[in-house]
C-alpha positions as a LaTeX table, in Angstrom:
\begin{tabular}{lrrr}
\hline
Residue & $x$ (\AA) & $y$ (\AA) & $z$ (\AA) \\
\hline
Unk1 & 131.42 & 43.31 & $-92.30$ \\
Unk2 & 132.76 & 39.72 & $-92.68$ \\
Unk3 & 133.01 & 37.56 & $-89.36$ \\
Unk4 & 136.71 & 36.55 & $-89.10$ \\
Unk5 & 137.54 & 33.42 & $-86.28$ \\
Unk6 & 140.35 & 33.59 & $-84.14$ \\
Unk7 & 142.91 & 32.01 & $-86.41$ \\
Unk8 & 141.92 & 34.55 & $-89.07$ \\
Unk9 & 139.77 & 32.30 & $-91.41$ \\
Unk10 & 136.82 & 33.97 & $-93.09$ \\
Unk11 & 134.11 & 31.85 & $-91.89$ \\
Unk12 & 132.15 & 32.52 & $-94.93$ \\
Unk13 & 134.15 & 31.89 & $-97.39$ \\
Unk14 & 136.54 & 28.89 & $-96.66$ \\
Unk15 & 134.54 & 26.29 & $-95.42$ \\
Unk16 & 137.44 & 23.53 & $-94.81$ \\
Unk17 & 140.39 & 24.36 & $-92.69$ \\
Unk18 & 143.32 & 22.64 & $-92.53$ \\
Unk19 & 143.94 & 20.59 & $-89.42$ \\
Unk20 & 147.57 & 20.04 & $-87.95$ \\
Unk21 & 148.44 & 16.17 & $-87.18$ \\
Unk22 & 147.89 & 15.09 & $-83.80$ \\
Unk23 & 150.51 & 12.54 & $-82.70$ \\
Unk24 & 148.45 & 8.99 & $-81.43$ \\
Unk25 & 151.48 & 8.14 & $-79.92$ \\
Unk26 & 153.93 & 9.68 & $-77.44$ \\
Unk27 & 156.91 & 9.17 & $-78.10$ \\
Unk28 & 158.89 & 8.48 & $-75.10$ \\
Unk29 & 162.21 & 9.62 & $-73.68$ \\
Unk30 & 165.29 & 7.25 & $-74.10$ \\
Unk31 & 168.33 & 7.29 & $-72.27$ \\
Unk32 & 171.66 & 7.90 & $-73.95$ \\
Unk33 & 175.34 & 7.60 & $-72.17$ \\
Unk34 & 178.88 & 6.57 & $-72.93$ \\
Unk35 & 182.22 & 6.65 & $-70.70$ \\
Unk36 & 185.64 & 6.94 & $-72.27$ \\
Unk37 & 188.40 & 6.09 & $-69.43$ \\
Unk38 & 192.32 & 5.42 & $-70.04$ \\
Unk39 & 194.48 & 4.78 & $-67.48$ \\
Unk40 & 198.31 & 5.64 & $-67.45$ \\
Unk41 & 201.18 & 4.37 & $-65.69$ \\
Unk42 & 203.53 & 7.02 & $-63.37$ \\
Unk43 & 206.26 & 6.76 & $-60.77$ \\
Unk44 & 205.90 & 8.53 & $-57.44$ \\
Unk45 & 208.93 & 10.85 & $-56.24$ \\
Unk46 & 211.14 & 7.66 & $-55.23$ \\
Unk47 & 211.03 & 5.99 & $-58.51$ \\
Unk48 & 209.96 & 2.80 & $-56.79$ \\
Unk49 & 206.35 & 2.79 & $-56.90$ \\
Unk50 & 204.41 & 2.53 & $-60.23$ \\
Unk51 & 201.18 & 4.66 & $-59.50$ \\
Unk52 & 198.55 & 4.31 & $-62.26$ \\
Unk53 & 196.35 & 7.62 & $-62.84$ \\
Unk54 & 193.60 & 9.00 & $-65.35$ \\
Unk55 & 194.71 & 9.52 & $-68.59$ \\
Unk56 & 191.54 & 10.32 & $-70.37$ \\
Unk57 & 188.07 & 10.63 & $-69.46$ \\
Unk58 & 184.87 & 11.57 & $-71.54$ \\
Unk59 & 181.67 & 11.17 & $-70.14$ \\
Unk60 & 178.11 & 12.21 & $-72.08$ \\
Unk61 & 174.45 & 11.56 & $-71.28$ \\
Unk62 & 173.21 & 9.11 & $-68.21$ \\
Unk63 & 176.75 & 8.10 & $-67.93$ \\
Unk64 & 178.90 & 9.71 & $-64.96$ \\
Unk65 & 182.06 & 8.17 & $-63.56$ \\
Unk66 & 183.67 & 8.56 & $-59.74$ \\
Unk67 & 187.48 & 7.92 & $-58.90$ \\
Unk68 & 187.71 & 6.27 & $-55.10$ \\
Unk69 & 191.07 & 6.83 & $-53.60$ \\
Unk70 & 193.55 & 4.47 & $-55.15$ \\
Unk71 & 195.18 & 1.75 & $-53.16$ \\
Unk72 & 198.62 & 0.47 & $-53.79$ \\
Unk73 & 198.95 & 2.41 & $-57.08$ \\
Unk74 & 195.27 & 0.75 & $-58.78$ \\
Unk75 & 193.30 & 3.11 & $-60.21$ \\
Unk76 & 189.61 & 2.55 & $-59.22$ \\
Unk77 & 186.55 & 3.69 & $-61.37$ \\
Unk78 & 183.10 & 3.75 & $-60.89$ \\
Unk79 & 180.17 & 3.93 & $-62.97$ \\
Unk80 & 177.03 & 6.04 & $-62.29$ \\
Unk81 & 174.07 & 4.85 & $-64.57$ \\
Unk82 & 171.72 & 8.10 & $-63.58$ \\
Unk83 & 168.97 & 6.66 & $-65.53$ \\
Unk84 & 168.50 & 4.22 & $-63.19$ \\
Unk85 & 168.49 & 1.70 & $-64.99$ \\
Unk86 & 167.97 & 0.28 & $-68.98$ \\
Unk87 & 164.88 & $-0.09$ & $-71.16$ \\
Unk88 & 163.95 & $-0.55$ & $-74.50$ \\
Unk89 & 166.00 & 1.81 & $-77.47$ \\
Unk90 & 168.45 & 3.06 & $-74.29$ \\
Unk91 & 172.07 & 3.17 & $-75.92$ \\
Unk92 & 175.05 & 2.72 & $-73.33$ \\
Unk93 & 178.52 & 2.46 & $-74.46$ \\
Unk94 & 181.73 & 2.29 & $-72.48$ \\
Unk95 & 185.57 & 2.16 & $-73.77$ \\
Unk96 & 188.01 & 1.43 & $-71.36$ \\
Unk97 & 192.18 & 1.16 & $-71.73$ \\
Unk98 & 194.65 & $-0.15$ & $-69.08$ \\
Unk99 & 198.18 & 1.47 & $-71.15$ \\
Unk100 & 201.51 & $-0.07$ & $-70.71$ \\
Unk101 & 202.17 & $-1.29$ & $-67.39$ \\
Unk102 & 198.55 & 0.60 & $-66.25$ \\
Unk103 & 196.45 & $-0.82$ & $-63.47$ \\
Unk104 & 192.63 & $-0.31$ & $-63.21$ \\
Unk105 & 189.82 & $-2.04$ & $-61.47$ \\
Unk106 & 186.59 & $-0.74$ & $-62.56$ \\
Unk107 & 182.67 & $-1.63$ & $-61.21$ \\
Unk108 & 179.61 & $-0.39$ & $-60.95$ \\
Unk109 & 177.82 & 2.15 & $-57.98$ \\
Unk110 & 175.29 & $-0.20$ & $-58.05$ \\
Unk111 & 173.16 & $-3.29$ & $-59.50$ \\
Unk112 & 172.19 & $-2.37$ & $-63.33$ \\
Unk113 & 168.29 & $-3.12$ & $-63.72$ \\
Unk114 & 166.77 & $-3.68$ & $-66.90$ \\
Unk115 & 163.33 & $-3.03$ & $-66.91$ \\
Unk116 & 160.43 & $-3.53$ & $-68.94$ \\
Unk117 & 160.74 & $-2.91$ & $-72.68$ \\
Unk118 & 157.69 & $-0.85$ & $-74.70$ \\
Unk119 & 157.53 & $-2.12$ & $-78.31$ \\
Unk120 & 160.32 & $-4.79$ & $-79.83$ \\
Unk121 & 163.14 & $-2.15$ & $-79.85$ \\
Unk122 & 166.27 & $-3.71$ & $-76.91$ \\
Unk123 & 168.44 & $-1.92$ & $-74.62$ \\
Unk124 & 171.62 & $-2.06$ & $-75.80$ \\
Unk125 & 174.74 & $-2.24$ & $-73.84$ \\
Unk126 & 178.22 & $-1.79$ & $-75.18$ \\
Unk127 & 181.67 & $-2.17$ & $-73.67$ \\
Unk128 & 184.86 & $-2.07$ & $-75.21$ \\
Unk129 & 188.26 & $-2.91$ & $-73.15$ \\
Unk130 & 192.13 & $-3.13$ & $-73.86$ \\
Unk131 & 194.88 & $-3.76$ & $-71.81$ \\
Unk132 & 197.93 & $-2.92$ & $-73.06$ \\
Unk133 & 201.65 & $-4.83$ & $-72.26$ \\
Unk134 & 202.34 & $-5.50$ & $-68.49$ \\
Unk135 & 198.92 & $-3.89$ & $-67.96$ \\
Unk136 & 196.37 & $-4.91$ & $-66.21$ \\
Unk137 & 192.71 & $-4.69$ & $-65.95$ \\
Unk138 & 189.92 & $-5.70$ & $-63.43$ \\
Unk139 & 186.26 & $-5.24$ & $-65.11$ \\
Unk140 & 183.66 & $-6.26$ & $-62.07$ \\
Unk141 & 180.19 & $-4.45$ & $-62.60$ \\
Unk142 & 177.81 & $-5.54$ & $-60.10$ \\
Unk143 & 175.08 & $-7.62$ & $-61.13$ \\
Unk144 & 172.60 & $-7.06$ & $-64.05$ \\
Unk145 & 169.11 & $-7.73$ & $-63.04$ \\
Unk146 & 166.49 & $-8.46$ & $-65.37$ \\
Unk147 & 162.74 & $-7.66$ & $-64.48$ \\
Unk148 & 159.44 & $-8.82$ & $-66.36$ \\
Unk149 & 159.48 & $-7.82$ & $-69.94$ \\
Unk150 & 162.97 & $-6.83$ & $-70.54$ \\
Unk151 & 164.88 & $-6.93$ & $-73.80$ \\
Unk152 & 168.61 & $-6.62$ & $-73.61$ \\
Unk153 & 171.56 & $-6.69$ & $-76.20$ \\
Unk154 & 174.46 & $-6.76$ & $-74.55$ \\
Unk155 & 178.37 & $-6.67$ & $-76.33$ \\
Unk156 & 181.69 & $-7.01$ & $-74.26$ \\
Unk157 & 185.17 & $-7.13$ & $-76.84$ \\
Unk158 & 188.24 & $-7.50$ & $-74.86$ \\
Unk159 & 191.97 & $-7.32$ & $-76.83$ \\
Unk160 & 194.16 & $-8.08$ & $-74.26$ \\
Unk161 & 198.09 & $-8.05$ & $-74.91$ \\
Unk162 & 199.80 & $-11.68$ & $-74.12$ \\
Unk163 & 201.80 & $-9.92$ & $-70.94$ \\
Unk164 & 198.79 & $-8.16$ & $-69.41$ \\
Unk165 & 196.16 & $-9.31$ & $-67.06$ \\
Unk166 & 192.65 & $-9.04$ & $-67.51$ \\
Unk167 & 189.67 & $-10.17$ & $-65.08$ \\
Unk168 & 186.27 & $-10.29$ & $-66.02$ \\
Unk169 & 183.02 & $-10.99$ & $-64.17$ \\
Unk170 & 179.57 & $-10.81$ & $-65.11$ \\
Unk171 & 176.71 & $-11.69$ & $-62.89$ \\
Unk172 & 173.47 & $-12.04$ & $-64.24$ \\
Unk173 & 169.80 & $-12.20$ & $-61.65$ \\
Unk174 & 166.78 & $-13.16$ & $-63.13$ \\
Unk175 & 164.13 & $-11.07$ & $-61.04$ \\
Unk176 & 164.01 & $-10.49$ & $-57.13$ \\
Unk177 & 161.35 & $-12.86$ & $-56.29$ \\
Unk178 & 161.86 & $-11.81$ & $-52.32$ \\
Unk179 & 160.44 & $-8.36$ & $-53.45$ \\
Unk180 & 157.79 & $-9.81$ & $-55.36$ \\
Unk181 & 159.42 & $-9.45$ & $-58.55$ \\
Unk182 & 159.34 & $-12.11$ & $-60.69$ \\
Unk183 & 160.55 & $-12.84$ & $-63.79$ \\
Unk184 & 158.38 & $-14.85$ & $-66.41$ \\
Unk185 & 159.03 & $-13.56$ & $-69.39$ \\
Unk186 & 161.86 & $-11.17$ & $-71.72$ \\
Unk187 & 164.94 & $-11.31$ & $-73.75$ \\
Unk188 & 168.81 & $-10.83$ & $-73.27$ \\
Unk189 & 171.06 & $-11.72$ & $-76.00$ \\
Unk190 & 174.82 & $-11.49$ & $-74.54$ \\
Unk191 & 177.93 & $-11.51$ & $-76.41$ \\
Unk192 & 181.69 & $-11.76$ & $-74.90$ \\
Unk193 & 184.67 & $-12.08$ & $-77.48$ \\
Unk194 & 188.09 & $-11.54$ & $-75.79$ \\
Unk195 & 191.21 & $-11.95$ & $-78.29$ \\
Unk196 & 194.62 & $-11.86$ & $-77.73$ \\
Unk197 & 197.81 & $-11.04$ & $-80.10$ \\
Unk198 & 194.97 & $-10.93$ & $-82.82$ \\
Unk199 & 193.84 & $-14.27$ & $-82.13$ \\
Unk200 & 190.41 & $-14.92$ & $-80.23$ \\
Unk201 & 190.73 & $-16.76$ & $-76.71$ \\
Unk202 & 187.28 & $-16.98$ & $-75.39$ \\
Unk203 & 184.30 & $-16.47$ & $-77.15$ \\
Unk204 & 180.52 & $-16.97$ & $-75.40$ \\
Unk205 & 177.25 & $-15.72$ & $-76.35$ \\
Unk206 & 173.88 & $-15.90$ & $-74.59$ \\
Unk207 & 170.36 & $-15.96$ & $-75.89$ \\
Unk208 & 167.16 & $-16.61$ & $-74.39$ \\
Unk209 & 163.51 & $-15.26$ & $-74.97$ \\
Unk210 & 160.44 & $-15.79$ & $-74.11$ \\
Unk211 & 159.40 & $-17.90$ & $-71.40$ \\
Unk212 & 162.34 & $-17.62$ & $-69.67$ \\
Unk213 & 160.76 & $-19.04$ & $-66.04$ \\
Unk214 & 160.56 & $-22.38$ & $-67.95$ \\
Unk215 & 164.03 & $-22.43$ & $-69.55$ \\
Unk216 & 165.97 & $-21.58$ & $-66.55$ \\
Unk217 & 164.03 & $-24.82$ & $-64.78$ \\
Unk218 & 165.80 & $-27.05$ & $-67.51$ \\
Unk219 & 168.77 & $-28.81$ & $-65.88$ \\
Unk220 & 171.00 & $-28.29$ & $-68.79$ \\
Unk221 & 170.62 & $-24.22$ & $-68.05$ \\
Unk222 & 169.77 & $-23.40$ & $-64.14$ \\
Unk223 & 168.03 & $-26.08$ & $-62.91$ \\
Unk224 & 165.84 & $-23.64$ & $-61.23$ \\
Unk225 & 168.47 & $-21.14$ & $-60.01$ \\
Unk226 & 168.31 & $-17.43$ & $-60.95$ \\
Unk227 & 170.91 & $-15.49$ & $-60.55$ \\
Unk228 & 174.27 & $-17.20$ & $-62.41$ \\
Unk229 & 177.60 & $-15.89$ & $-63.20$ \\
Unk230 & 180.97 & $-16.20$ & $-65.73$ \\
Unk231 & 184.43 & $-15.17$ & $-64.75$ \\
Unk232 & 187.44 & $-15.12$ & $-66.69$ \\
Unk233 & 190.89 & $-14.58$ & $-65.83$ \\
Unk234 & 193.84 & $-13.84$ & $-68.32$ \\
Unk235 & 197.24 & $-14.02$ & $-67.04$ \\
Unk236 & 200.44 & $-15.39$ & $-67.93$ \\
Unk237 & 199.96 & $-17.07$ & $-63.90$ \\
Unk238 & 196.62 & $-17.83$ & $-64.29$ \\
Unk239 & 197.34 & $-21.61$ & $-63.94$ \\
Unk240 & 198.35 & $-21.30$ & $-60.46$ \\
Unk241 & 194.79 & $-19.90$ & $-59.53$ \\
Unk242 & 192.87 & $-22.64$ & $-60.42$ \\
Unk243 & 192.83 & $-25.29$ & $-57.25$ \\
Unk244 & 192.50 & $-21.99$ & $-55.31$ \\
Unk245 & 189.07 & $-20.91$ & $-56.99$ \\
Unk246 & 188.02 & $-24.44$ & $-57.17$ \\
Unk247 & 188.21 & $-24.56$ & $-53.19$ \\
Unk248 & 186.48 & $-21.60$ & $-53.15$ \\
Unk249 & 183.23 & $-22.80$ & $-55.23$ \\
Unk250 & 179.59 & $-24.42$ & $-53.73$ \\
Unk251 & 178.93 & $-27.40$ & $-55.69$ \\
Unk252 & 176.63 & $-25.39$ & $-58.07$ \\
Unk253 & 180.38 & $-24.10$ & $-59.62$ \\
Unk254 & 183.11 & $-24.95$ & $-61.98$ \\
Unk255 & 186.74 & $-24.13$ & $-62.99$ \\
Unk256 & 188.76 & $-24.85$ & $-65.98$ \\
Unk257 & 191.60 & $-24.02$ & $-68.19$ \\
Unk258 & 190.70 & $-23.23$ & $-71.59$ \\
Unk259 & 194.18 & $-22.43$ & $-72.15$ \\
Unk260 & 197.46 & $-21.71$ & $-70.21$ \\
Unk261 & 196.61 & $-18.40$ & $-69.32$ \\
Unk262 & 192.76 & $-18.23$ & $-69.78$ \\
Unk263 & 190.98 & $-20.00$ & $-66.60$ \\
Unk264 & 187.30 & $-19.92$ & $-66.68$ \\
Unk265 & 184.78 & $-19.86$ & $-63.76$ \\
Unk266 & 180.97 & $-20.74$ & $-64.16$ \\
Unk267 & 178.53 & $-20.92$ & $-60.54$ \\
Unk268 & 174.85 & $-20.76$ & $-60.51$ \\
Unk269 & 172.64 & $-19.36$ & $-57.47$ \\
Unk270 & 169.37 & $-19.52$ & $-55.94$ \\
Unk271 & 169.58 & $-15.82$ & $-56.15$ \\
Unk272 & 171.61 & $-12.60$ & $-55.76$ \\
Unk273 & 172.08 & $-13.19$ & $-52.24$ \\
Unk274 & 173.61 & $-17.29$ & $-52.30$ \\
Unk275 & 175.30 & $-15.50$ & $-55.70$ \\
Unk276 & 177.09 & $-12.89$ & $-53.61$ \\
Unk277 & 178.29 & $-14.75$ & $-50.72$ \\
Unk278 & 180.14 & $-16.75$ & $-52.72$ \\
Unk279 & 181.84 & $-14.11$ & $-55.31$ \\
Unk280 & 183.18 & $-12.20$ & $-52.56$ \\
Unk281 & 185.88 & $-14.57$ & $-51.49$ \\
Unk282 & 186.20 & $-15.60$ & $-54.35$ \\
Unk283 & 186.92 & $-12.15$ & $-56.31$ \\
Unk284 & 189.50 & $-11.35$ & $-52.74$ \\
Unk285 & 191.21 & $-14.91$ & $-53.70$ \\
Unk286 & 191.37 & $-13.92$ & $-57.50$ \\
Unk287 & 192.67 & $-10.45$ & $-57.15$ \\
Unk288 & 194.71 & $-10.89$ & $-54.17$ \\
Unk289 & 192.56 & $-8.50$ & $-51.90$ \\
Unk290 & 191.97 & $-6.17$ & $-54.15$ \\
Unk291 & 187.63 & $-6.28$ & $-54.74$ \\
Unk292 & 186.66 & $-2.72$ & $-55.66$ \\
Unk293 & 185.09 & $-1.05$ & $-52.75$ \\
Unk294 & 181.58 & $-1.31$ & $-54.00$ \\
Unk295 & 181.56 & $-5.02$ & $-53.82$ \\
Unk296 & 182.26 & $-4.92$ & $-49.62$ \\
Unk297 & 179.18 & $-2.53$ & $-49.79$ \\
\hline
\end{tabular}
């Protein structure tokens, strides 16, 4: 009688057995998400009130989205990130649209972290937003902190029409040195574009790599500060902001116009803290009391 092993080989006569491939490397698990939210623009029973409310909303992956109670007819969105955060070869992607005479303010639950990446594959971060005629738009995410070996590539493409009114923030903390997390080294590449009428207004990008402790000491960049931040506000009015948000800036801060309607706002910090104190007045100034409900968190 011939022996026979387990997996039915004749031991005898086949003396070389094929072998399935054994994976060296794990492949690990990477977080997908993307948020589609339009907003529309309704009357309430008196005809007197404009009352902006969801028009469309798709949500997939580690992207969620939560609708706080609206106040004086803004519709407010959140964003839930429940990855917890970003890391190398995560995709996030968000679309956002304020129609005709629409009003949304949209933020984030909380800080985005973006943590250490494994191999020389980024994060990426998408966002696209458009605000329609008479619309307008507030797009204040909290801040976007970067720990020890991140790599992030970020986009934000704004088309905003020449009636609406579009606000944009984006705070950016390099590490949380009172938790004993420093930053020393990683990557962001940033991009903003924002065009109007089919023309572009403002256009900014950001890259940095490497030894980033060193670079942000250089006076020309943060003279030692890490946490920074840009705002810009589009608005037919927006000319008639601009001593106001000057009075409200530390020394570390600037205001300009680049145009008639484009004023644009860049402060540096110490760190998230110093960074904070100083964009909360200065977001209740700029949107006439209207910081998302996050932000007072």
């Amino acid at each position: 009688m011939k022996r026979v092993h387990a997996f039915g080989l004749d031991h005898y006569e086949k003396h070389v057995t094929q072998q399935l491939p054994i994976a060296l490397t794990p492949a690990f698990q990477r977080a997908r998400g993307r948020i589609v939210i339009s907003a529309t623009c309704a009357r309430d029973g008196s005809d007197l009130l404009k009352i902006s409310r969801l028009k469309d909303l798709r949500q997939e992956g580690s992207y969620r989205s939560i609708f706080p109670r609206p106040q004086n007819g803004t519709l407010e969105a959140v964003i839930i990130n429940t990855a917890g955060g970003v890391t190398g070869g995560d995709r996030f992607a968000t679309t956002i649209s304020a129609r005709q005479n629409a009003r949304i303010s949209v933020t984030t639950q909380a800080a985005e972290r973006i943590y250490r990446a494994t191999g020389s594959e980024p994060g990426h971060m998408k966002t696209n937003l458009s605000v329609a005629q008479d619309a307008q738009l507030f797009w204040l995410p909290q801040e976007t902190i970067l720990f020890e070996g991140c790599n992030l590539e970020r986009s934000l493409d704004v088309d905003v029409h020449p009636s609406a009114k579009f606000l944009m923030l984006e705070p950016l903390v390099f590490g949380r040195e009172a938790s004993g997390e420093a930053l020393r080294s990683g990557a962001i590449r940033d991009r903003v574009s924002i065009t109007s009428d089919g023309c572009p207004i403002y256009l900014d990008r950001v890259q940095m790599d490497g030894d980033l402790a060193t670079r942000l000491t250089h006076s020309a960049i943060a003279g030692g500060a890490r946490a920074m931040a840009s705002l810009v506000l589009v608005d037919p009015a927006a000319k008639d902001l601009l001593s106001g948000c000057r009075a409200h800036l530390p020394q570390l801060g600037g205001a300009s116009m680049l145009a008639d309607n484009v004023l644009v706002i860049r402060l540096i910090a110490q760190d998230s803290f110093a960074l904070r104190k100083v964009l909360t007045p200065l977001l209740t100034f700029m949107t006439n009391n209207a910081v998302p409900k996050n932000w007072r968190l």
